[in-house]
C-alpha positions as semicolon CSV with decimal commas, in nm:
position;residue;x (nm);y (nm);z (nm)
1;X;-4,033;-0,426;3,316
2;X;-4,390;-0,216;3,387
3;X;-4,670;-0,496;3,486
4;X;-5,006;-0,529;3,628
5;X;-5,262;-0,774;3,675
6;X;-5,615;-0,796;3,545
7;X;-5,805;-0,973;3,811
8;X;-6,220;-1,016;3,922
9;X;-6,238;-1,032;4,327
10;X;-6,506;-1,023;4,495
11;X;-6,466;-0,879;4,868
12;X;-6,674;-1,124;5,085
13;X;-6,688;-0,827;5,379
14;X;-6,881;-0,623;5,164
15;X;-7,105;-0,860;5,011
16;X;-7,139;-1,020;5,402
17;X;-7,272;-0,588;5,500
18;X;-7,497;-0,612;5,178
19;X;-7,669;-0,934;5,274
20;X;-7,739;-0,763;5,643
21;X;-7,864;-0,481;5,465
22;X;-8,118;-0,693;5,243
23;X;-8,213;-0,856;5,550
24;X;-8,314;-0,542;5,729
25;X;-8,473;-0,414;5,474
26;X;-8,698;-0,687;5,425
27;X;-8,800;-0,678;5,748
28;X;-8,905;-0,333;5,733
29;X;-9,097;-0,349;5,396
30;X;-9,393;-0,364;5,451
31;X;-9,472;-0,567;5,117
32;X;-9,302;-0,823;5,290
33;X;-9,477;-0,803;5,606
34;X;-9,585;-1,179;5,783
35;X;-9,356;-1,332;5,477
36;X;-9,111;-1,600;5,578
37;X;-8,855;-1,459;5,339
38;X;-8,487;-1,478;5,372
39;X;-8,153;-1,438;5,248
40;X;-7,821;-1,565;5,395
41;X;-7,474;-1,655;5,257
42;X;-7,189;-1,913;5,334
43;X;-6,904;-1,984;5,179
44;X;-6,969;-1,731;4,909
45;X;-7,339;-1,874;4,776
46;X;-7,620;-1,664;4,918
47;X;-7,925;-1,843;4,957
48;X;-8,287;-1,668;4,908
49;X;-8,575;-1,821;4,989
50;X;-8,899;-1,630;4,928
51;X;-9,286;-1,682;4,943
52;X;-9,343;-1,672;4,553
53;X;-9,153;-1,567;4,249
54;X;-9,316;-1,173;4,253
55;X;-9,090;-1,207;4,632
56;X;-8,810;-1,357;4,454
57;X;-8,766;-1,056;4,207
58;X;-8,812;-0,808;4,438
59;X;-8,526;-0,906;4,662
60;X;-8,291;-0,954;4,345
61;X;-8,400;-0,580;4,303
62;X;-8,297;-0,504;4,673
63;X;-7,965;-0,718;4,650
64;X;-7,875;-0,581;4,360
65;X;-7,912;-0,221;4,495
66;X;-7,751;-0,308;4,815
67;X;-7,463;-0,471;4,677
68;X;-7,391;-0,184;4,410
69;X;-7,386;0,084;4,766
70;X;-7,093;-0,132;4,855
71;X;-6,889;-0,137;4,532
72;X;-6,996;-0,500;4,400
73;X;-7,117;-0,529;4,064
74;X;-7,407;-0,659;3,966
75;X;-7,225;-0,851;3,674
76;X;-7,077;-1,054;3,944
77;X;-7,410;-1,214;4,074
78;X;-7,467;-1,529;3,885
79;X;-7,816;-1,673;3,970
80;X;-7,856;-2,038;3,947
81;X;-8,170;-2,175;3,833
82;X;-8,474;-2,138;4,111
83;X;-8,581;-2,429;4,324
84;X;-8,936;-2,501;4,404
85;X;-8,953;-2,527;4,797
86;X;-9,247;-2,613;5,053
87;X;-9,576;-2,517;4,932
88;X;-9,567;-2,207;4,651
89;X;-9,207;-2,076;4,831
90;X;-8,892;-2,115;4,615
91;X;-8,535;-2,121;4,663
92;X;-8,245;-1,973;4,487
93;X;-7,873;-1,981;4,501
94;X;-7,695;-1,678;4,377
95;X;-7,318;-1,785;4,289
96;X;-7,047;-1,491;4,337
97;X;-6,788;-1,502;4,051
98;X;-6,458;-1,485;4,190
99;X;-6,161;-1,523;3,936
100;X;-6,139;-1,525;3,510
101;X;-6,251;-1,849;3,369
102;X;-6,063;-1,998;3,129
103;X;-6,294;-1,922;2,813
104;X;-6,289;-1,566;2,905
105;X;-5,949;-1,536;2,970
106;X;-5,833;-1,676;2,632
107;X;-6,115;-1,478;2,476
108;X;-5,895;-1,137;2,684
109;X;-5,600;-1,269;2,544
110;X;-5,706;-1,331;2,187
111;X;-5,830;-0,956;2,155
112;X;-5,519;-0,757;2,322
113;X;-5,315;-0,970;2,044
114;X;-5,538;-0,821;1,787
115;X;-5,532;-0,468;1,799
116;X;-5,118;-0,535;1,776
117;X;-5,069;-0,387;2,119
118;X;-4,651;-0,443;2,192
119;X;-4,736;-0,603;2,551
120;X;-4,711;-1,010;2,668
121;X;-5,060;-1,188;2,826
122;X;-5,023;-1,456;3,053
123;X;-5,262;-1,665;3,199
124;X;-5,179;-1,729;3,573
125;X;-5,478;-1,914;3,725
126;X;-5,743;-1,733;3,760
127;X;-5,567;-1,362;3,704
128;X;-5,392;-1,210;3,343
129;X;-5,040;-1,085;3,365
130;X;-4,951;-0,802;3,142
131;X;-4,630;-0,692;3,094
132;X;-4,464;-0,422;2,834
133;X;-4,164;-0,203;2,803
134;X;-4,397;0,115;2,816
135;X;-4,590;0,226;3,045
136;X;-4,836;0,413;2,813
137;X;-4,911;0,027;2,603
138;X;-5,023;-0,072;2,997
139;X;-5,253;0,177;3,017
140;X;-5,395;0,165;2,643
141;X;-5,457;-0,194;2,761
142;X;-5,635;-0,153;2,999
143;X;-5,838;0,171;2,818
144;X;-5,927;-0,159;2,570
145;X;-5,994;-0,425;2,751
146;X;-6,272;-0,153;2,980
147;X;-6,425;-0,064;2,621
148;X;-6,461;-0,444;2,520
149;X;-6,790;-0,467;2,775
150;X;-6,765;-0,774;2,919
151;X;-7,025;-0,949;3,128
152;X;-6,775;-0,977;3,426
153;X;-6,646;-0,678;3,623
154;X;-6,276;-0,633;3,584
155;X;-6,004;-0,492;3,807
156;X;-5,654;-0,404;3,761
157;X;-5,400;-0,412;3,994
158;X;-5,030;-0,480;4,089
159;X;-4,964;-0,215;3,842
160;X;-4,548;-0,220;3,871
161;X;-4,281;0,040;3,661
């Protein structure tokens, strides 16, 4: 029976070659000449930490950029809310969403029933299986679920006959 997988992954390689590009490009600016601002990630949280907040937007600008050259989405960013640091200097974590929450998921689900599409949604973790008899209801799922604009980038994969 035809299946596939609608999934949100992050690759961590890419987003690792971003970060080095943010940092080189910061210290090239010349805006951000004599700053003491940074950006590094671990464990999938990047850290910024920038002289004041006009810093602070600038490299969200430059991230952003950086990690759309390598394929990421920007949708996939989640800021956190900033931290004041040492003197005007503030600190920010930036959260990379990995995986379908549970709200969204059902809210996925909920929709593909509605428009009366013959195909079964399963939630499986963190991933939606899909599976029909045709391969054409697949493919008009996924056609609907890309029109339905969702904050979160999307893939689909494990597509099976």
């Amino acid at each position: 029976m035809p299946s596939f997988d609608i999934v949100s992954e992050v690759d961590l390689a890419e987003a690792e070659n971003a970060i080095q590009n943010v940092t080189r490009e910061i210290s090239t600016r010349y805006d951000f000449k004599g700053s003491k601002s940074t950006i590094e990630m671990k464990d999938g949280v990047i850290t910024i930490f920038a002289d004041d907040e006009m810093k602070l937007r600038q490299m969200h600008e430059i991230l952003q950029g950086n990690m759309q050259k390598r394929g990421i989405e920007p949708g996939s960013l989640d800021y956190q809310k900033e931290e004041p640091a040492a003197g005007q200097s503030v600190r920010q974590q930036v959260l990379l969403k990995e995986g379908i929450d549970k709200e969204l998921a059902k809210k996925i689900v909920k929709a593909i029933k509605g428009e009366k599409l013959k195909v079964q949604v399963a939630i499986q973790g963190n991933e939606l299986r899909v599976t029909g008899k045709k391969r054409d209801d697949l493919q008009a799922v996924i056609a609907f679920v890309k029109s339905m604009k969702l904050e979160q980038p999307l893939q689909y994969n494990n597509f099976r006959d």
